[in-house]
């Protein structure tokens, strides 16, 4: 066990955990930030996507010991009142079915649009290709990303 | 005016008692951890009045509506309350939706499966709303001393035109609780609906997009332990021994033990189908610590039955394709004689592998079992059956067992089999502590209740004019006999023979979204295209001729057939028109398909886009007849999702086995469809016929596999007989 001071959603948080613990489980089990989802544990599905210094990162394969002072943003901290343009577009388009993968989809989309505010349809599809949605909401995901880009 | 008897159970009208005590308390505690918006907090009423088990009205006019059925992404949590709100006649903005706990006294069929929630809930949900509205009107009539028949309602307001009196539902709610429950109530004329038939967004949408706790896996409780299981690595093996002691001392680990989820004495329900009787439990403080112990633990297993490989399943199913059954499932006319005189015969065999459900949220459940009571909370499609099993397994009466459903991160049939909840309860009982059982993705994928592996052989005979005169279908599945003998084209062909076999295997199988139909529709509709081609007819015209036959001159007793040929033909004609089928000169490869299942009719046209590399699905046109559409927005979402799901699994996915051991255990080896592979566009059209609603969670999936196969044929010149299509390549030449 070791003590880590993390910068999560703009707040300093202390955890005493095994240094190999992935951020996914630090967030979920130790900090009760359960918006970041467990899907595969091997960086294949994207359900656990968070921002590490603004870059979309898979929390399931990011050991807490590798984080250091880097700023982490989770779905809970993406916006103060759930009104990030991507979140608003997601609601407007009514993207979710079961909803489980959507936090990861939103985090991927938000980081992508920061870097590419005017993407083409092909760029949107490629950017979202690492996030699996078992319900098949892909068409509405594309639509919502485009809507957020235009807002 | 439609008057219906109020058949709601008496318990539904026991007022102001809360919903069966513990269940609601349990749910409320957990749900209360969800952050409410300031507007929600400031608008909460001071007092709630339960008018019946389905709804309560606040003194300020806000209405809480219970959604009785489990929510797995099919959006019943929005649609079912919409039906109640419609008959109650309240503004949708004034409605708060809560997930109801299991309560068999109040609710009927609290089950998510078979696309039946709306169809089977339709009448009771309407009655619940209408009954409450009736009681509010009676209360107003008493207060105003006017005849109740002169009172009208609109969006949560009671009005008496002659006297000009006006009151909100909140003002009359207290008095309404004292009104006698009517014997019968008047339902709205469907032409006056103002909520049903309008787009309503997912009621959980704001929580989903902000990452608030909603799912079973999100549950956190004071003193809660985490548990994981270790199950046999291969089908056909069972537990022998392990080195538990060396793992028990690992950090955060509380206990490691072998346990019987199912003892011999347990009265099993069908929902216990794939349950593994003996497992190992690892219980600890956190998920990661349990995962580490799971890696370190060495368990010995022993072989108890044949270790089956996919090659064996395939060979055994193939052998059944050449074996007549002793008793045909259905026989009209004489197929053998008809094939003898046929001008042309077409014969093809189709194959599909096992599939895993792969809900994005792996199986999990919270349980707190003490000698006094059992609390269970989590993702389950069949809570009522779970309760029965727990009564037997825990030796506890149903009154002491509270079951509450969380929103589910997908179901697709997997959570019909609540064996994981039974395991959680047994582990909690042993630990005497609140426990959340969590399956790893690998656990979830390698011990599933899989979609069976299937083979089906079709043979069709055409006369010299290209008319279909004989149809022979013989199908087989692992633990499933596959064929529906009374579905189309039964009733449309003079000489018809349906035969079905089962191959018993020890790889556990179960219902997977649109059971059987998910395979048979694609096979049948692909074969139908082959036959249409052999007849020289347009594929849609060929099908419509068969429907005409079933409408005008059916073979056998038409009541025997499962389908209504007019509604079937209706969706096909609609999709033909909308897709401009006859104007197909745009250089795209198109396929058509139509199928009936779960009481709904769906026809689809699919365009492939030709370009470099593999063909990509461009646009899909989809015509649906599911009767009255409750929520067109989410109905379209369901249709779209089913289409992506069907294209994805038939193209990319497979579960295979070597010596009983699954070859796929995570998404690196089990391929699911991704964003770049989904259709560019889906356009959905609903038949507006005012018929009582039927299901929509499943019906759009099965036919798309046929439409895709038929379009692929146009694009590549090759028929695809074996799923996943991506592996169905011609043998290498030269």
PDB file of N, CA and C in Angstrom, chain B residues 422-472:
ATOM      1  N   UNK B 422     -28.185 -15.311  -7.148  1.00  0.00           N
ATOM      2  CA  UNK B 422     -28.240 -16.422  -6.177  1.00  0.00           C
ATOM      3  C   UNK B 422     -26.858 -16.594  -5.553  1.00  0.00           C
ATOM      4  N   UNK B 423     -25.824 -16.532  -6.393  1.00  0.00           N
ATOM      5  CA  UNK B 423     -24.453 -16.660  -5.883  1.00  0.00           C
ATOM      6  C   UNK B 423     -24.150 -15.545  -4.866  1.00  0.00           C
ATOM      7  N   UNK B 424     -24.558 -14.312  -5.213  1.00  0.00           N
ATOM      8  CA  UNK B 424     -24.312 -13.178  -4.303  1.00  0.00           C
ATOM      9  C   UNK B 424     -24.993 -13.416  -2.959  1.00  0.00           C
ATOM     10  N   UNK B 425     -26.217 -13.919  -2.995  1.00  0.00           N
ATOM     11  CA  UNK B 425     -26.966 -14.158  -1.760  1.00  0.00           C
ATOM     12  C   UNK B 425     -26.288 -15.226  -0.904  1.00  0.00           C
ATOM     13  N   UNK B 426     -25.834 -16.271  -1.548  1.00  0.00           N
ATOM     14  CA  UNK B 426     -25.196 -17.362  -0.797  1.00  0.00           C
ATOM     15  C   UNK B 426     -23.880 -16.882  -0.183  1.00  0.00           C
ATOM     16  N   UNK B 427     -23.119 -16.085  -0.942  1.00  0.00           N
ATOM     17  CA  UNK B 427     -21.846 -15.554  -0.426  1.00  0.00           C
ATOM     18  C   UNK B 427     -22.104 -14.601   0.745  1.00  0.00           C
ATOM     19  N   UNK B 428     -23.114 -13.746   0.601  1.00  0.00           N
ATOM     20  CA  UNK B 428     -23.440 -12.806   1.681  1.00  0.00           C
ATOM     21  C   UNK B 428     -23.875 -13.547   2.937  1.00  0.00           C
ATOM     22  N   UNK B 429     -24.670 -14.583   2.751  1.00  0.00           N
ATOM     23  CA  UNK B 429     -25.135 -15.376   3.893  1.00  0.00           C
ATOM     24  C   UNK B 429     -23.947 -15.983   4.634  1.00  0.00           C
ATOM     25  N   UNK B 430     -23.017 -16.503   3.853  1.00  0.00           N
ATOM     26  CA  UNK B 430     -21.835 -17.145   4.453  1.00  0.00           C
ATOM     27  C   UNK B 430     -20.967 -16.103   5.179  1.00  0.00           C
ATOM     28  N   UNK B 431     -20.827 -14.906   4.567  1.00  0.00           N
ATOM     29  CA  UNK B 431     -19.977 -13.858   5.160  1.00  0.00           C
ATOM     30  C   UNK B 431     -20.706 -13.083   6.260  1.00  0.00           C
ATOM     31  N   UNK B 432     -22.030 -13.224   6.293  1.00  0.00           N
ATOM     32  CA  UNK B 432     -22.864 -12.437   7.208  1.00  0.00           C
ATOM     33  C   UNK B 432     -22.547 -10.946   7.059  1.00  0.00           C
ATOM     34  N   UNK B 433     -22.486 -10.498   5.827  1.00  0.00           N
ATOM     35  CA  UNK B 433     -22.128  -9.102   5.534  1.00  0.00           C
ATOM     36  C   UNK B 433     -22.744  -8.697   4.199  1.00  0.00           C
ATOM     37  N   UNK B 434     -22.913  -7.384   4.004  1.00  0.00           N
ATOM     38  CA  UNK B 434     -23.356  -6.939   2.681  1.00  0.00           C
ATOM     39  C   UNK B 434     -22.244  -7.170   1.649  1.00  0.00           C
ATOM     40  N   UNK B 435     -22.607  -7.753   0.532  1.00  0.00           N
ATOM     41  CA  UNK B 435     -21.613  -8.150  -0.471  1.00  0.00           C
ATOM     42  C   UNK B 435     -22.071  -7.725  -1.855  1.00  0.00           C
ATOM     43  N   UNK B 436     -21.132  -7.192  -2.626  1.00  0.00           N
ATOM     44  CA  UNK B 436     -21.408  -6.978  -4.062  1.00  0.00           C
ATOM     45  C   UNK B 436     -20.581  -7.977  -4.847  1.00  0.00           C
ATOM     46  N   UNK B 437     -21.265  -8.860  -5.546  1.00  0.00           N
ATOM     47  CA  UNK B 437     -20.577  -9.833  -6.401  1.00  0.00           C
ATOM     48  C   UNK B 437     -20.320  -9.185  -7.759  1.00  0.00           C
ATOM     49  N   UNK B 438     -19.086  -9.284  -8.211  1.00  0.00           N
ATOM     50  CA  UNK B 438     -18.701  -8.683  -9.500  1.00  0.00           C
ATOM     51  C   UNK B 438     -18.058  -9.752 -10.377  1.00  0.00           C
ATOM     52  N   UNK B 439     -18.590  -9.926 -11.578  1.00  0.00           N
ATOM     53  CA  UNK B 439     -17.935 -10.807 -12.551  1.00  0.00           C
ATOM     54  C   UNK B 439     -16.915  -9.985 -13.326  1.00  0.00           C
ATOM     55  N   UNK B 440     -15.767 -10.552 -13.564  1.00  0.00           N
ATOM     56  CA  UNK B 440     -14.841  -9.907 -14.503  1.00  0.00           C
ATOM     57  C   UNK B 440     -15.418 -10.099 -15.902  1.00  0.00           C
ATOM     58  N   UNK B 441     -14.916  -9.338 -16.863  1.00  0.00           N
ATOM     59  CA  UNK B 441     -15.377  -9.546 -18.245  1.00  0.00           C
ATOM     60  C   UNK B 441     -15.136 -10.986 -18.663  1.00  0.00           C
ATOM     61  N   UNK B 442     -14.004 -11.516 -18.245  1.00  0.00           N
ATOM     62  CA  UNK B 442     -13.675 -12.895 -18.631  1.00  0.00           C
ATOM     63  C   UNK B 442     -14.669 -13.881 -18.013  1.00  0.00           C
ATOM     64  N   UNK B 443     -15.020 -13.662 -16.743  1.00  0.00           N
ATOM     65  CA  UNK B 443     -16.027 -14.534 -16.115  1.00  0.00           C
ATOM     66  C   UNK B 443     -17.333 -14.461 -16.900  1.00  0.00           C
ATOM     67  N   UNK B 444     -17.692 -13.236 -17.258  1.00  0.00           N
ATOM     68  CA  UNK B 444     -18.960 -12.989 -17.926  1.00  0.00           C
ATOM     69  C   UNK B 444     -19.021 -13.709 -19.280  1.00  0.00           C
ATOM     70  N   UNK B 445     -17.897 -13.641 -20.010  1.00  0.00           N
ATOM     71  CA  UNK B 445     -17.910 -14.189 -21.367  1.00  0.00           C
ATOM     72  C   UNK B 445     -17.711 -15.696 -21.426  1.00  0.00           C
ATOM     73  N   UNK B 446     -17.031 -16.259 -20.407  1.00  0.00           N
ATOM     74  CA  UNK B 446     -16.667 -17.671 -20.520  1.00  0.00           C
ATOM     75  C   UNK B 446     -17.579 -18.632 -19.764  1.00  0.00           C
ATOM     76  N   UNK B 447     -18.600 -18.115 -19.096  1.00  0.00           N
ATOM     77  CA  UNK B 447     -19.507 -19.084 -18.462  1.00  0.00           C
ATOM     78  C   UNK B 447     -20.947 -18.760 -18.830  1.00  0.00           C
ATOM     79  N   UNK B 448     -21.125 -18.172 -20.005  1.00  0.00           N
ATOM     80  CA  UNK B 448     -22.427 -17.628 -20.392  1.00  0.00           C
ATOM     81  C   UNK B 448     -23.510 -18.647 -20.620  1.00  0.00           C
ATOM     82  N   UNK B 449     -24.700 -18.114 -20.771  1.00  0.00           N
ATOM     83  CA  UNK B 449     -25.804 -18.916 -21.290  1.00  0.00           C
ATOM     84  C   UNK B 449     -25.941 -18.476 -22.741  1.00  0.00           C
ATOM     85  N   UNK B 450     -25.144 -19.083 -23.593  1.00  0.00           N
ATOM     86  CA  UNK B 450     -24.936 -18.583 -24.946  1.00  0.00           C
ATOM     87  C   UNK B 450     -26.129 -18.759 -25.878  1.00  0.00           C
ATOM     88  N   UNK B 451     -26.150 -17.914 -26.915  1.00  0.00           N
ATOM     89  CA  UNK B 451     -27.040 -18.185 -28.045  1.00  0.00           C
ATOM     90  C   UNK B 451     -26.564 -19.518 -28.632  1.00  0.00           C
ATOM     91  N   UNK B 452     -27.487 -20.468 -28.825  1.00  0.00           N
ATOM     92  CA  UNK B 452     -27.056 -21.766 -29.342  1.00  0.00           C
ATOM     93  C   UNK B 452     -26.393 -21.656 -30.712  1.00  0.00           C
ATOM     94  N   UNK B 453     -25.619 -22.657 -31.045  1.00  0.00           N
ATOM     95  CA  UNK B 453     -25.104 -22.803 -32.400  1.00  0.00           C
ATOM     96  C   UNK B 453     -26.192 -23.497 -33.223  1.00  0.00           C
ATOM     97  N   UNK B 454     -26.333 -23.086 -34.484  1.00  0.00           N
ATOM     98  CA  UNK B 454     -27.451 -23.589 -35.293  1.00  0.00           C
ATOM     99  C   UNK B 454     -27.021 -24.049 -36.675  1.00  0.00           C
ATOM    100  N   UNK B 455     -27.818 -24.963 -37.213  1.00  0.00           N
ATOM    101  CA  UNK B 455     -27.784 -25.268 -38.645  1.00  0.00           C
ATOM    102  C   UNK B 455     -29.219 -25.424 -39.123  1.00  0.00           C
ATOM    103  N   UNK B 456     -29.448 -24.985 -40.347  1.00  0.00           N
ATOM    104  CA  UNK B 456     -30.782 -25.172 -40.926  1.00  0.00           C
ATOM    105  C   UNK B 456     -30.645 -25.427 -42.418  1.00  0.00           C
ATOM    106  N   UNK B 457     -31.423 -26.386 -42.888  1.00  0.00           N
ATOM    107  CA  UNK B 457     -31.374 -26.739 -44.318  1.00  0.00           C
ATOM    108  C   UNK B 457     -32.736 -26.462 -44.939  1.00  0.00           C
ATOM    109  N   UNK B 458     -32.718 -25.717 -46.026  1.00  0.00           N
ATOM    110  CA  UNK B 458     -33.954 -25.427 -46.756  1.00  0.00           C
ATOM    111  C   UNK B 458     -33.896 -26.076 -48.135  1.00  0.00           C
ATOM    112  N   UNK B 459     -35.056 -26.523 -48.587  1.00  0.00           N
ATOM    113  CA  UNK B 459     -35.173 -27.058 -49.938  1.00  0.00           C
ATOM    114  C   UNK B 459     -36.496 -26.540 -50.493  1.00  0.00           C
ATOM    115  N   UNK B 460     -36.425 -25.939 -51.679  1.00  0.00           N
ATOM    116  CA  UNK B 460     -37.646 -25.393 -52.277  1.00  0.00           C
ATOM    117  C   UNK B 460     -37.805 -25.934 -53.695  1.00  0.00           C
ATOM    118  N   UNK B 461     -39.042 -26.191 -54.085  1.00  0.00           N
ATOM    119  CA  UNK B 461     -39.340 -26.650 -55.441  1.00  0.00           C
ATOM    120  C   UNK B 461     -40.203 -25.631 -56.173  1.00  0.00           C
ATOM    121  N   UNK B 462     -39.836 -25.346 -57.423  1.00  0.00           N
ATOM    122  CA  UNK B 462     -40.593 -24.394 -58.244  1.00  0.00           C
ATOM    123  C   UNK B 462     -41.174 -25.112 -59.450  1.00  0.00           C
ATOM    124  N   UNK B 463     -42.372 -24.722 -59.870  1.00  0.00           N
ATOM    125  CA  UNK B 463     -42.904 -25.304 -61.113  1.00  0.00           C
ATOM    126  C   UNK B 463     -42.325 -24.540 -62.303  1.00  0.00           C
ATOM    127  N   UNK B 464     -42.723 -24.907 -63.503  1.00  0.00           N
ATOM    128  CA  UNK B 464     -42.091 -24.293 -64.680  1.00  0.00           C
ATOM    129  C   UNK B 464     -42.405 -22.796 -64.816  1.00  0.00           C
ATOM    130  N   UNK B 465     -43.483 -22.353 -64.126  1.00  0.00           N
ATOM    131  CA  UNK B 465     -43.803 -20.911 -64.163  1.00  0.00           C
ATOM    132  C   UNK B 465     -43.103 -20.143 -63.044  1.00  0.00           C
ATOM    133  N   UNK B 466     -42.324 -20.861 -62.280  1.00  0.00           N
ATOM    134  CA  UNK B 466     -41.618 -20.178 -61.195  1.00  0.00           C
ATOM    135  C   UNK B 466     -42.447 -20.049 -59.927  1.00  0.00           C
ATOM    136  N   UNK B 467     -43.542 -20.812 -59.827  1.00  0.00           N
ATOM    137  CA  UNK B 467     -44.340 -20.780 -58.592  1.00  0.00           C
ATOM    138  C   UNK B 467     -43.754 -21.745 -57.561  1.00  0.00           C
ATOM    139  N   UNK B 468     -43.790 -21.322 -56.314  1.00  0.00           N
ATOM    140  CA  UNK B 468     -43.268 -22.163 -55.233  1.00  0.00           C
ATOM    141  C   UNK B 468     -44.281 -23.262 -54.928  1.00  0.00           C
ATOM    142  N   UNK B 469     -43.873 -24.521 -55.155  1.00  0.00           N
ATOM    143  CA  UNK B 469     -44.820 -25.621 -54.925  1.00  0.00           C
ATOM    144  C   UNK B 469     -44.418 -26.517 -53.751  1.00  0.00           C
ATOM    145  N   UNK B 470     -43.185 -26.393 -53.328  1.00  0.00           N
ATOM    146  CA  UNK B 470     -42.772 -27.233 -52.186  1.00  0.00           C
ATOM    147  C   UNK B 470     -41.716 -26.525 -51.350  1.00  0.00           C
ATOM    148  N   UNK B 471     -41.812 -26.720 -50.036  1.00  0.00           N
ATOM    149  CA  UNK B 471     -40.867 -26.074 -49.101  1.00  0.00           C
ATOM    150  C   UNK B 471     -40.566 -27.068 -47.990  1.00  0.00           C
ATOM    151  N   UNK B 472     -39.302 -27.379 -47.831  1.00  0.00           N
ATOM    152  CA  UNK B 472     -38.895 -28.308 -46.776  1.00  0.00           C
ATOM    153  C   UNK B 472     -37.840 -27.629 -45.916  1.00  0.00           C
TER     154      UNK B 472
END
